[in-house]
Amino acid sequence: MKVICNRGALLEALTVAGNVVAARTPKPVLQCVKVTAADDRLTIAATDLEVAIRYSDSQVQIEQPGEALLPADKFRDIVRESVDDTLALEVTGDTANIRGQDSHFKIFTQKASDFPPVPDFEGDADLEIAGGLLKQLIGQTLFAAARESTRYAFNGVLLSAKGKKIDLVSTDGRRLAQAKGDLISDKLPKEGAKAIIPSKALTLLDKLIDDPEEAVAVQVRENQVIFHTSSATLTSNLVEGQFPPYDDVIPKDTDKKMTAATADFLSAIRRAALLTTEESKGVRLQFSKKGLVLTSRSPESGEATINFPCKYEGADMEIGFNPTFLTDALRVVDSDEISLELTAPNRPGLLKGGPNFLYVIMPVNLQ
Amino acid sequence: MQATRSILHVDMDAFFASIEQLDNPSLRGKPVLVGHDGPRGVVAAASYEARQFDCHSAQPMSVAKRRCPHAVIVPVHFERYRQVSQRMFVLFDEFSPVVEPLSVDEAFLDLTGSEKLLGEAEAVARRLKARVREELGLTASVGVAPNKFLAKLASDLRKPDGLVVVRAGDVDALLPPMPVTKLWGVGPATAERLRLVGVRTIGDLRNRPADVLDRILGGDADRLLRLAHGIDDRPVVCDREAKSIGQEQTFGIDVEDAEEVRRVLFEQAEQVGRRLRKHALSARSVSLKIRFGDFETITRSTTLKEPTGGTAELWAAACGLFDAWAAQSFRPVRLIGMTAAQLGAHGAQMGLFADPADEKQKRVDAVADRITAKFGTSAIRRGGGLS
């Protein structure tokens, strides 16, 4: 294999692919990226056996097609630290030579045939969604997914698509986020499709989408989901197990409602949160006709009281929330105004920002 | 400058031995030694009658028997002492929300600010002693002082059944004649180093130049000098604000039976769980402490996936650590203890999806806590905990 590469484009490809490579793996071949030079482009493939990526770099000049396995980190570091605009990559036998004007790196390669197959996108998309919308939906839900699952399969995001509509739902058992949108097209069966996508895959997908206008093609299979953007194909196993019955926990009988400007409410919560600690993370919200008073206390530092005038309908009520759970959501709301609907101090609150985003948050016990 | 505090140190008199005499009237008035009557046995506690013969706890049983051949030797009844201790703490809670347990029979109570409600500290101390006598049938010695150091010193001055009040003005008459080992943090090694520069009493310490003390005591010099003047700013830390909550048990002898150690550990897990739940706290980590007869001490820790205040999870963590160690390296144990740390009011955050198994566990814990508070620890036993 012999190919001249634009260094910037190659670095981008290796960085993206590098995010897929597992930090620790018992199989040395998985610490590599598979580099294939053919058809006027360089394809960089990487996998951790759960998520796989094929990244296409066309800013290359192929003098001799071929393929090789190179250590992902080393290769990327060499390309990053080099100073040339272009680098020459030549593989003979089991050695890869990377040459710049003043430098020559020789690194050992592994057998390409040892590398697991990394799927390409084949056939029709089940659905197509605008890149910008997909990024927004991910941004509005990914943060609320659980870090690791104990009971339910909620260390991922539930994707549901039906009748040219899509929604993503995520939860960690204490708060839940749901974001909706319209698809560009769909070829789904009548009942639609559902899949729980691991958080890692969505984080990677988010980084892959450059152009908000581009159409991202998606295929949903029994155990896998495949995303295709203009530069890459990302495949991921689905999270196995049951997603919790989320519709059941979205409050439907609230009798109290606050409305406020998103930015102002966010500021009030952030200020109140200044005097909470990791150990006692709760802000008290006292609602009345006069508006909202937020208070917080940190046994070692002191306390804070924030008066927040806002519109409030319903009986007076006091409720406590983890402020981070509130600010997480307020940051991703894309409307200027939000509403917070409540029922009782031990029942969930429902935050809405625009018609396409809702967020359910369980309170904390105030002592 | 803080207002003057009002601290009580309550110390039960010859706790184990007194309980044995309470339970068995034929032992009253007699010298009683609690411990294992064997060649390697150690005295866990000696009644005041036995102390007249120079017997005391931690003494080899053979020595105690020589000094007091007619002493009655009684085996250690851990469960019973724990039951009494539990009731003792329930009683203390009535006098102050700020109770810092020091051991199974000792605690600090902070009465600062409660004068309007309860009255002068000395009167409160008297009432507390009376209540202990009425409800537990035992005597306590109490020290009343503006800080922990002086309060503990005071409770020791007139035992048994003593009540000593130390005021700021008494310090200069009280402290200087006392040996330097009365300062907490000064053990035999430090005392020896001080003796070599002519410091035997607290008064000697006060009079030594600062550079000499710095050399001998290093970073501790400041703190010890302040203690020598009766100044101690340590707060009374109740479980609610504690950084960790633990229980430990020293056996009178080296326990050779792993099952017996495990049984005590289970009781400790229950106690720790109860204390956590009482203050709506949960713990992220659990550690185990094991000490052997030769004083070597090991610790093992684990971090929990989810913070918990539930007895079942605490027990699972503690016995996991214990079994892992015991399977490889069990040898006779002198002390076993467990601590729950990385505490937080995590218990406060409610969940969206009730886990039926979790909810059931919480209900069991809640019921057990209520029964225990009313009737003491042996009123209820958990099944399946010892498998």
XYZ file of C-alpha atoms in Angstrom, chain B residues 10-25 27-29 32 34 45-49 51 77-89 91-92 104-106 125-142 159-162:
67
model
C -20.864 10.140 79.849
C -18.959 7.010 80.734
C -20.711 3.929 82.074
C -19.025 2.411 85.146
C -17.400 -1.014 84.601
C -19.958 -1.553 81.864
C -19.700 -5.267 81.107
C -19.133 -6.259 84.724
C -21.979 -4.053 85.949
C -24.376 -5.605 83.457
C -23.389 -9.083 84.643
C -24.048 -8.017 88.253
C -27.371 -6.495 87.214
C -28.463 -9.658 85.456
C -27.221 -11.974 88.199
C -27.917 -10.545 91.661
C -22.717 -11.410 91.732
C -23.459 -8.053 93.301
C -20.890 -6.806 95.719
C -16.309 -10.120 88.989
C -15.576 -10.725 82.587
C -13.900 -5.915 82.299
C -13.441 -5.991 86.062
C -16.078 -4.948 88.596
C -15.130 -2.239 91.079
C -14.803 -4.879 93.764
C -10.406 -3.413 90.964
C -22.117 -11.749 76.533
C -21.757 -9.410 73.536
C -25.392 -9.350 72.521
C -26.562 -8.357 75.943
C -24.067 -5.508 76.252
C -25.064 -4.267 72.814
C -28.706 -4.323 73.742
C -28.037 -2.216 76.814
C -25.809 0.117 74.826
C -28.550 0.631 72.276
C -31.018 1.584 74.970
C -28.432 3.866 76.515
C -28.053 5.776 73.249
C -31.827 7.641 76.246
C -29.005 10.057 75.374
C -20.241 0.907 73.353
C -20.433 2.634 76.743
C -19.222 6.179 76.211
C -26.164 15.765 83.922
C -27.765 14.847 87.225
C -31.056 14.035 85.514
C -29.270 11.949 82.912
C -27.498 9.901 85.575
C -30.787 9.385 87.384
C -32.486 8.241 84.199
C -29.642 5.825 83.427
C -30.023 4.366 86.901
C -33.821 4.113 86.659
C -34.050 2.731 83.176
C -30.927 0.632 82.823
C -30.155 -0.193 86.430
C -26.561 0.952 85.943
C -24.421 3.875 87.037
C -22.609 6.362 84.844
C -19.914 8.896 85.603
C -20.377 12.237 83.906
C -15.616 7.102 89.418
C -17.930 5.306 89.963
C -21.218 7.226 89.831
C -19.402 10.537 89.678
